Amino acid sequence: MNRTGHGARHGAGEDGRHGVLGGAPGERRPAGRAGELQARLARFAAERDWGPYHTPKNLAAALSVEAGELLEIFQWLTPEQSARVMDDPVTAHRVTDEVADVLAYLLQFCEVLGVDVLEALAAKIDRNELRFPAPERAPCTESDGRGETDGFENGGKQTNRHSSE
């Protein structure tokens, strides 16, 4: 949604459905709170006739814009400052608003394409667990004096891969 609280003018088809490619809206909607919010977003758009504008391309673009607005908050912060961003009430409010915008567009995108967002995430985590197995934790001989090790294997080397690869 844009800053005025209005999106572009969108509309539903004659049958009240949004632009659907992968299945009927709600067909692959997750259960629980995520599904409830997705249904609420779908009703919100349908009541305003925004469906024709909620195409996968438009929603993906809007999602990218909102993710960019979230990133903008952190643009010039040091890692330490970014870790404390929620300490300032004004900045915390900005962060939560942008997170909400990102999630809203992601849920709308999934609604239009018939993707169950939680099922997709669970499947991705399953694939990543197979692709990137956790290293076997061999006992280390170097101790910090409290019986704890440094947590690194392989000569102190640790790999860091992004979980969405």
CSV table of C-alpha atoms in Angstrom, one decimal:
chain,number,residue,atom,x,y,z
A,1,MET,CA,0.0,0.0,0.0
A,2,ASN,CA,1.3,3.4,-0.7
A,3,ARG,CA,1.9,6.1,1.9
A,4,THR,CA,-1.6,7.6,1.6
A,5,GLY,CA,-3.2,4.3,2.6
A,6,HIS,CA,-4.4,3.7,-1.0
A,7,GLY,CA,-3.0,1.3,-3.5
A,8,ALA,CA,-3.4,1.6,-7.2
A,9,ARG,CA,-7.0,1.2,-8.4
A,10,HIS,CA,-7.6,-2.6,-8.4
A,11,GLY,CA,-10.7,-4.6,-9.2
A,12,ALA,CA,-12.2,-8.1,-9.1
A,13,GLY,CA,-13.6,-9.9,-12.0
A,14,GLU,CA,-17.4,-10.4,-12.5
A,15,ASP,CA,-17.2,-13.5,-10.3
A,16,GLY,CA,-15.7,-11.5,-7.5
A,17,ARG,CA,-12.3,-13.3,-7.9
A,18,HIS,CA,-8.9,-11.6,-8.2
A,19,GLY,CA,-6.6,-12.1,-11.1
A,20,VAL,CA,-5.8,-15.8,-10.5
A,21,LEU,CA,-3.2,-17.8,-12.3
A,22,GLY,CA,-2.3,-20.7,-10.0
A,23,GLY,CA,-5.6,-21.4,-8.4
A,24,ALA,CA,-8.6,-19.8,-6.9
A,25,PRO,CA,-8.0,-17.2,-4.2
A,26,GLY,CA,-8.0,-19.0,-1.0
A,27,GLU,CA,-7.5,-22.4,-2.6
A,28,ARG,CA,-4.0,-22.8,-1.2
A,29,ARG,CA,-4.5,-20.4,1.7
A,30,PRO,CA,-2.7,-21.4,5.0
A,31,ALA,CA,-4.8,-22.3,8.0
A,32,GLY,CA,-4.8,-20.2,11.1
A,33,ARG,CA,-3.9,-16.5,11.5
A,34,ALA,CA,-1.9,-16.2,8.3
A,35,GLY,CA,-4.9,-17.6,6.3
A,36,GLU,CA,-7.3,-15.2,8.2
A,37,LEU,CA,-5.1,-12.2,7.3
A,38,GLN,CA,-4.7,-13.3,3.7
A,39,ALA,CA,-8.5,-13.6,3.5
A,40,ARG,CA,-8.9,-10.2,5.0
A,41,LEU,CA,-6.5,-8.7,2.5
A,42,ALA,CA,-8.4,-10.4,-0.3
A,43,ARG,CA,-11.7,-9.0,0.9
A,44,PHE,CA,-10.2,-5.5,1.4
A,45,ALA,CA,-9.0,-5.5,-2.3
A,46,ALA,CA,-12.2,-7.0,-3.6
A,47,GLU,CA,-14.4,-4.4,-1.8
A,48,ARG,CA,-12.4,-1.7,-3.6
A,49,ASP,CA,-12.4,-3.4,-7.0
A,50,TRP,CA,-8.5,-3.6,-6.9
A,51,GLY,CA,-8.3,-7.1,-8.4
A,52,PRO,CA,-7.4,-6.3,-12.0
A,53,TYR,CA,-4.3,-4.5,-10.7
A,54,HIS,CA,-3.3,-7.3,-8.3
A,55,THR,CA,-1.3,-9.2,-11.0
A,56,PRO,CA,1.7,-11.2,-10.0
A,57,LYS,CA,4.0,-8.7,-11.7
A,58,ASN,CA,2.4,-5.7,-9.9
A,59,LEU,CA,2.4,-7.4,-6.5
A,60,ALA,CA,6.0,-8.6,-6.9
A,61,ALA,CA,7.0,-5.0,-7.8
A,62,ALA,CA,5.1,-3.6,-4.8
A,63,LEU,CA,6.7,-6.2,-2.6
A,64,SER,CA,10.2,-5.2,-3.8
A,65,VAL,CA,9.4,-1.5,-3.3
A,66,GLU,CA,8.3,-2.2,0.3
A,67,ALA,CA,11.3,-4.3,1.0
A,68,GLY,CA,13.4,-1.4,-0.3
A,69,GLU,CA,11.7,0.9,2.1
A,70,LEU,CA,12.5,-1.4,5.0
A,71,LEU,CA,16.1,-1.5,3.8
A,72,GLU,CA,16.2,2.3,3.7
A,73,ILE,CA,15.7,2.4,7.4
A,74,PHE,CA,19.0,0.5,7.9
A,75,GLN,CA,20.9,2.0,5.0
A,76,TRP,CA,23.6,4.0,6.8
A,77,LEU,CA,23.5,2.3,10.2
A,78,THR,CA,26.4,0.4,11.6
A,79,PRO,CA,25.8,-3.3,12.6
A,80,GLU,CA,25.6,-2.2,16.2
A,81,GLN,CA,23.1,0.6,15.5
A,82,SER,CA,21.0,-1.8,13.4
A,83,ALA,CA,20.8,-4.3,16.2
A,84,ARG,CA,19.3,-1.5,18.4
A,85,VAL,CA,16.9,-0.1,15.9
A,86,MET,CA,13.8,-1.2,17.9
A,87,ASP,CA,15.0,0.8,20.9
A,88,ASP,CA,13.8,4.1,19.4
A,89,PRO,CA,10.0,4.2,19.3
A,90,VAL,CA,9.8,6.3,16.1
A,91,THR,CA,12.2,4.0,14.2
A,92,ALA,CA,10.5,0.9,15.7
A,93,HIS,CA,7.2,2.1,14.4
A,94,ARG,CA,8.7,2.6,10.9
A,95,VAL,CA,10.2,-0.8,10.9
A,96,THR,CA,6.9,-2.5,12.0
A,97,ASP,CA,5.0,-0.6,9.3
A,98,GLU,CA,7.4,-1.6,6.6
A,99,VAL,CA,7.4,-5.2,7.8
A,100,ALA,CA,3.6,-5.1,7.6
A,101,ASP,CA,3.7,-3.7,4.1
A,102,VAL,CA,6.1,-6.4,3.0
A,103,LEU,CA,4.0,-9.2,4.5
A,104,ALA,CA,0.8,-7.8,3.1
A,105,TYR,CA,2.1,-7.8,-0.4
A,106,LEU,CA,3.6,-11.2,0.0
A,107,LEU,CA,0.3,-12.6,1.2
A,108,GLN,CA,-1.5,-10.9,-1.7
A,109,PHE,CA,1.0,-12.3,-4.1
A,110,CYS,CA,0.5,-15.8,-2.8
A,111,GLU,CA,-3.3,-15.4,-2.8
A,112,VAL,CA,-3.3,-14.5,-6.5
A,113,LEU,CA,-1.0,-17.4,-7.5
A,114,GLY,CA,-2.6,-19.9,-5.2
A,115,VAL,CA,0.5,-20.4,-3.1
A,116,ASP,CA,0.2,-21.6,0.5
A,117,VAL,CA,2.9,-19.4,2.0
A,118,LEU,CA,3.5,-21.5,5.1
A,119,GLU,CA,3.6,-24.7,3.1
A,120,ALA,CA,6.1,-23.1,0.7
A,121,LEU,CA,8.3,-22.0,3.6
A,122,ALA,CA,8.2,-25.5,5.3
A,123,ALA,CA,9.1,-27.1,2.0
A,124,LYS,CA,12.0,-24.7,1.5
A,125,ILE,CA,13.3,-25.3,5.0
A,126,ASP,CA,13.1,-29.0,4.4
A,127,ARG,CA,15.2,-28.6,1.2
A,128,ASN,CA,17.7,-26.4,2.9
A,129,GLU,CA,18.2,-28.8,5.7
A,130,LEU,CA,19.1,-31.4,3.1
A,131,ARG,CA,21.3,-29.1,1.1
A,132,PHE,CA,23.1,-27.6,4.1
A,133,PRO,CA,23.3,-30.1,6.8
A,134,ALA,CA,24.5,-28.9,10.2
A,135,PRO,CA,28.1,-29.8,10.7
A,136,GLU,CA,28.8,-32.6,13.0
A,137,ARG,CA,29.9,-31.2,16.3
A,138,ALA,CA,33.2,-32.9,17.2
A,139,PRO,CA,34.4,-32.3,20.7
A,140,CYS,CA,37.0,-29.5,20.8
A,141,THR,CA,40.0,-29.8,23.0
A,142,GLU,CA,40.3,-26.0,23.4
A,143,SER,CA,38.3,-24.8,26.4
A,144,ASP,CA,37.6,-21.3,27.7
A,145,GLY,CA,38.2,-22.5,31.2
A,146,ARG,CA,34.5,-23.0,31.9
A,147,GLY,CA,34.4,-26.3,30.1
A,148,GLU,CA,32.9,-24.6,27.0
A,149,THR,CA,34.5,-24.7,23.5
A,150,ASP,CA,34.8,-22.0,21.0
A,151,GLY,CA,32.0,-23.6,18.9
A,152,PHE,CA,34.2,-23.8,15.7
A,153,GLU,CA,35.3,-27.0,14.0
A,154,ASN,CA,37.7,-27.4,11.1
A,155,GLY,CA,40.5,-25.3,12.6
A,156,GLY,CA,38.4,-22.4,13.7
A,157,LYS,CA,36.7,-22.1,10.3
A,158,GLN,CA,32.9,-21.8,10.1
A,159,THR,CA,30.8,-21.4,7.0
A,160,ASN,CA,27.9,-19.1,6.8
A,161,ARG,CA,25.4,-19.7,4.1
A,162,HIS,CA,22.2,-17.9,3.6
A,163,SER,CA,19.2,-20.1,4.4
A,164,SER,CA,17.2,-19.0,1.3
A,165,GLU,CA,19.7,-20.3,-1.3
